[in-house]
Coordinates of C-alpha atoms and ligand atoms in Angstrom, one line a residue:
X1 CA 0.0 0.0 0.0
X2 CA 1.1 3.8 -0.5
X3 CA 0.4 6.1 2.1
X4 CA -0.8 9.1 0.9
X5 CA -1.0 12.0 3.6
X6 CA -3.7 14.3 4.0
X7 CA -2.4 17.3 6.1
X8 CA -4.7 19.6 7.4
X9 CA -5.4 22.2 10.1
X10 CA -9.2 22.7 11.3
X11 CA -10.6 25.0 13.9
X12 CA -14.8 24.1 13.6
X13 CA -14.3 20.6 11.1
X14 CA -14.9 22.1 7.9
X15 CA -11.7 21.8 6.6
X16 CA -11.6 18.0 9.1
X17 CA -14.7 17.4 7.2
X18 CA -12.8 18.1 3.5
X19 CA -10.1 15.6 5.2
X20 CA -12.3 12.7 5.6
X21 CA -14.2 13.1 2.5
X22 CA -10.6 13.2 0.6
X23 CA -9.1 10.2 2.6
X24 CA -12.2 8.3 1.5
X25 CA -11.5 9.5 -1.9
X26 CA -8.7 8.2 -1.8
X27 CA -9.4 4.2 -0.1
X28 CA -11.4 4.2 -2.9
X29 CA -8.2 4.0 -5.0
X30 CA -6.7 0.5 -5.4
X31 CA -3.4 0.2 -3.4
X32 CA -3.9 3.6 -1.9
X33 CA -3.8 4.1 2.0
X34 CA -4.5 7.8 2.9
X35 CA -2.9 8.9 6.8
X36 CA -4.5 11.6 7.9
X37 CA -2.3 14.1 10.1
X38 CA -3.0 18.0 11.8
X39 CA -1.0 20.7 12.8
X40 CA -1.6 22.2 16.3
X41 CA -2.8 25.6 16.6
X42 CA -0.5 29.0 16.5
X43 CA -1.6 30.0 20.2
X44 CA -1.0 30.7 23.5
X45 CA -1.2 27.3 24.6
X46 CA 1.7 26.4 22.6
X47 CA 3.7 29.1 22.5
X48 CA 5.6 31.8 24.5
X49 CA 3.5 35.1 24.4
X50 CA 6.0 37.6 23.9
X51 CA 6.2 41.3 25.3
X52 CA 4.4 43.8 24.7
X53 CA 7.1 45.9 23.2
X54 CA 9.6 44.3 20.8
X55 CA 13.5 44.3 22.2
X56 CA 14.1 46.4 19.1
X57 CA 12.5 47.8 16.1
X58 CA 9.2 49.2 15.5
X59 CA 6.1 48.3 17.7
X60 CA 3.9 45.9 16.9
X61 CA 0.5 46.5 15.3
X62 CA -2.8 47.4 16.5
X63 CA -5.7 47.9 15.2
X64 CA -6.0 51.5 15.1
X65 CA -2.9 51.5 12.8
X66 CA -4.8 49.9 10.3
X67 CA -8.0 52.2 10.5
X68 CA -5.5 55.1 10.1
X69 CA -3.6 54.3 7.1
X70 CA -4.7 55.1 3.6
X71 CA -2.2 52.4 2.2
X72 CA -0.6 49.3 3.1
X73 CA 3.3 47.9 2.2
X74 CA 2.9 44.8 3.6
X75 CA 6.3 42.5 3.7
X76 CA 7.0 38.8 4.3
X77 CA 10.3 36.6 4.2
X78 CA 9.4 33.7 1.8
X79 CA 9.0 30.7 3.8
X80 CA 8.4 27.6 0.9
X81 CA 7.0 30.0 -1.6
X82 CA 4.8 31.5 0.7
X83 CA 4.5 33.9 3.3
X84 CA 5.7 33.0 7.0
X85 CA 2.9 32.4 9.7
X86 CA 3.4 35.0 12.2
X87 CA 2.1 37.1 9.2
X88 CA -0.5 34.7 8.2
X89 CA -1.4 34.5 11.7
X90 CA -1.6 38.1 11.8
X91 CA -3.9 38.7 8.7
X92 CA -6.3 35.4 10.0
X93 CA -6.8 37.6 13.2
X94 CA -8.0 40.4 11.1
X95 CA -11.9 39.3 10.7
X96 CA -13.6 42.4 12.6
X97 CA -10.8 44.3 10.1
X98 CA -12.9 42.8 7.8
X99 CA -16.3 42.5 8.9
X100 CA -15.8 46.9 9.4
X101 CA -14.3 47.1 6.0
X102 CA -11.5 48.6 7.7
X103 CA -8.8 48.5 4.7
X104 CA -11.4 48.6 2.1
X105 CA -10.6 50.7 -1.2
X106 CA -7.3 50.9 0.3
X107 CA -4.2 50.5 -1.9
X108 CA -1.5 47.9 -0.9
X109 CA 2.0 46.7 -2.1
X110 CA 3.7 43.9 -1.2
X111 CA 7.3 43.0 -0.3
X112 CA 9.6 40.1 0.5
X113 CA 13.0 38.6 0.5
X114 CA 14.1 35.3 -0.2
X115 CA 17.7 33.2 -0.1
X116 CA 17.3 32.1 -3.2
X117 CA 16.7 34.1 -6.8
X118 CA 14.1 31.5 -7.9
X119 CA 13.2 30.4 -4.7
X120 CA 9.8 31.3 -4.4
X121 CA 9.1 35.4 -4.4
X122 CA 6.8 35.7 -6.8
X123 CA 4.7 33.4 -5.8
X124 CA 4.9 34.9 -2.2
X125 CA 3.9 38.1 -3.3
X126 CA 1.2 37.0 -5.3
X127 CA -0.2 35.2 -2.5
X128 CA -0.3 37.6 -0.1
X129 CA -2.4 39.3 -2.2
X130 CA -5.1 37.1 -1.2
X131 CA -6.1 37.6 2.0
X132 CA -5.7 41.8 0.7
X133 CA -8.3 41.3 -1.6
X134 CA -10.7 39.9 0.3
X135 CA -10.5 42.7 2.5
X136 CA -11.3 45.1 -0.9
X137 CA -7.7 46.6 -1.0
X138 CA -6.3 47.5 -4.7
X139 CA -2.9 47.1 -5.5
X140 CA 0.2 48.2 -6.6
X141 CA 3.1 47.0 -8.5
X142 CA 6.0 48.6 -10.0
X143 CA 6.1 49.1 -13.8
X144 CA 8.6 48.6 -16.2
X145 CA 9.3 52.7 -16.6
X146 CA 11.5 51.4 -13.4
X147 CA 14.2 50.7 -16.1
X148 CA 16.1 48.7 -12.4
X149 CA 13.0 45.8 -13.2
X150 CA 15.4 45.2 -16.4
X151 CA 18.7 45.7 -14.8
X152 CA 18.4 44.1 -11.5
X153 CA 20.5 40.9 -11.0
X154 CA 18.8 40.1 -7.6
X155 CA 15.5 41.2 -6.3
X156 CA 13.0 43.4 -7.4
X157 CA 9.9 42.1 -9.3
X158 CA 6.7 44.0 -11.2
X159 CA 5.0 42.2 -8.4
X160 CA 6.4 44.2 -5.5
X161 CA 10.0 44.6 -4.1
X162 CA 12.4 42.1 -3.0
X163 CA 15.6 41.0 -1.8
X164 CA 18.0 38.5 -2.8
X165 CA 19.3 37.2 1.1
X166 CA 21.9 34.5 0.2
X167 CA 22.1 31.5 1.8
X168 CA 23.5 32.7 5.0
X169 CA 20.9 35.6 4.8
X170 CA 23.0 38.3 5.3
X171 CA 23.7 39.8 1.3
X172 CA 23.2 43.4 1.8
X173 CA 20.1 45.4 -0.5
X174 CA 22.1 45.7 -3.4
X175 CA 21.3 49.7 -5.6
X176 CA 18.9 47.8 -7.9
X177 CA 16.7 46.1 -4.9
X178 CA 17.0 49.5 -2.7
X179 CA 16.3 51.9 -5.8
X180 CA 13.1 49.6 -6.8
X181 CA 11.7 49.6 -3.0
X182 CA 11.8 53.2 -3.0
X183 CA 9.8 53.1 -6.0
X184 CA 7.7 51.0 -4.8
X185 CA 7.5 53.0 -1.2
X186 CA 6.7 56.1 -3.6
X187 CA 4.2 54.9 -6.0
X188 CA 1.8 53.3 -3.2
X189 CA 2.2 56.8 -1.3
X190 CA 0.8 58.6 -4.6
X191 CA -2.0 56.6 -4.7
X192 CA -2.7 56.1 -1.9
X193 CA -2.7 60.4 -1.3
X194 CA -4.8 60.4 -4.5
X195 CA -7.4 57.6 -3.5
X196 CA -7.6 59.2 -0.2
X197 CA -8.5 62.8 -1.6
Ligands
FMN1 C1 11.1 28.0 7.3 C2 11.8 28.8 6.3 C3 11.4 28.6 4.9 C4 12.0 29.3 3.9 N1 11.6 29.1 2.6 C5 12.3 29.7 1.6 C6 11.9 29.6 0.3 O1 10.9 28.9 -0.1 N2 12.7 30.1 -0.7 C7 13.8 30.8 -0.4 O2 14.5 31.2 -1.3 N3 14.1 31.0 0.9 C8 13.4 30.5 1.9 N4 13.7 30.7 3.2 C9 14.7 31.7 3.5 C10 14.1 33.0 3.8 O3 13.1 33.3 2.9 C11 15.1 34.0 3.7 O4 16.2 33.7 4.6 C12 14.6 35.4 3.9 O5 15.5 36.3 3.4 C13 14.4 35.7 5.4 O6 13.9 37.0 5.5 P1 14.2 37.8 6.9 O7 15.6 38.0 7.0 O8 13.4 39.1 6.7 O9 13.7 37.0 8.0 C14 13.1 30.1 4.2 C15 13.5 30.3 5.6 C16 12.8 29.6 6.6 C17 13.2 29.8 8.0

């Protein structure tokens, strides 16, 4: 038999619910053995609660920084092509965000670095356009009159900036990546000024 896994995380038993009907799916198939595995939660049960004020750097979020921007950059490290879940767990936290329309009509860019060139950015920064749209945010790219899109031999993507990190993760922003962020940084500041009157 070949086990195939089904991985999943449910709160309520929908997505439990998907599981089962999948794993029966997949008995159906001769020689097929579905194992059927969860995650635990992202909580306080199972991790450290940190302070309230970070040992360096800026603050962490609250809600009223959300209602009083007119824009969003939002930024992520690419963790297997996608974004890392402190930020996921972040944005799944934002439902009365969401239910007050809090960010909506709101323009947003998007920005991440990876170790690798081809490891996974743009499909990071795509994603994390997701959970943005559903809140009714509009987006913001950079366009190829940034002639560094052309020139760049690390990061920096029509998508939304990025960084090329290196394997250790410490390659400094090279002019290219720096130059494009600004752009980015600038464009999203435009609209956003102009969407917000
Ligand atoms: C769990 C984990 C997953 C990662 N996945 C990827 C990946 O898919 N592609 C990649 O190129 N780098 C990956 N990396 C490397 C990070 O994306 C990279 O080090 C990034 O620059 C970290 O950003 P930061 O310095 O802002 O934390 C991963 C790192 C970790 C810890």
């Amino acid at each position: 038999m070949r086990e195939i896994l089904v991985l999943y995380y449910s709160h309520r038993g929908s997505v439990r619910a998907l599981a089962e009907q999948i794993a029966a799916g997949i008995h159906q198939v001769p020689g097929a053995l579905a194992r059927v595995r969860t995650v635990p939660k992202v909580s306080t049960v199972c991790e450290a609660v940190e302070d309230d004020i970070p040992a360096d750097g800026p603050p962490y979020v609250e809600m009223a920084d959300l209602e009083a921007c007119v824009g969003l950059a939002l930024g992520s490290p690419t963790r297997f092509g996608n974004m890392a879940a402190p930020m996921k767990y972040f944005l799944d936290g934002l439902t009365a965000a969401w239910v007050n329309g809090v960010l909506e009509g709101k323009p947003a860019c998007l920005f991440t670095s990876s170790a690798s060139q081809h490891g996974g950015q743009e499909s990071t920064l795509l994603s994390m356009m997701l959970p943005l749209l559903h809140h009714g945010m509009v987006f913001c790219g950079l366009p190829y009159s940034e002639t560094g899109l052309m020139q760049t031999r690390g990061g920096g993507t029509p998508y939304g900036a990025s960084h090329v990190s290196g394997h250790d993760g410490r390659t400094v922003l090279s002019e290219a990546e720096a130059r494009l962020a600004q752009a980015l940084g600038r464009r999203l500041a435009r609209i956003a000024l102009h969407l917000a009157g």
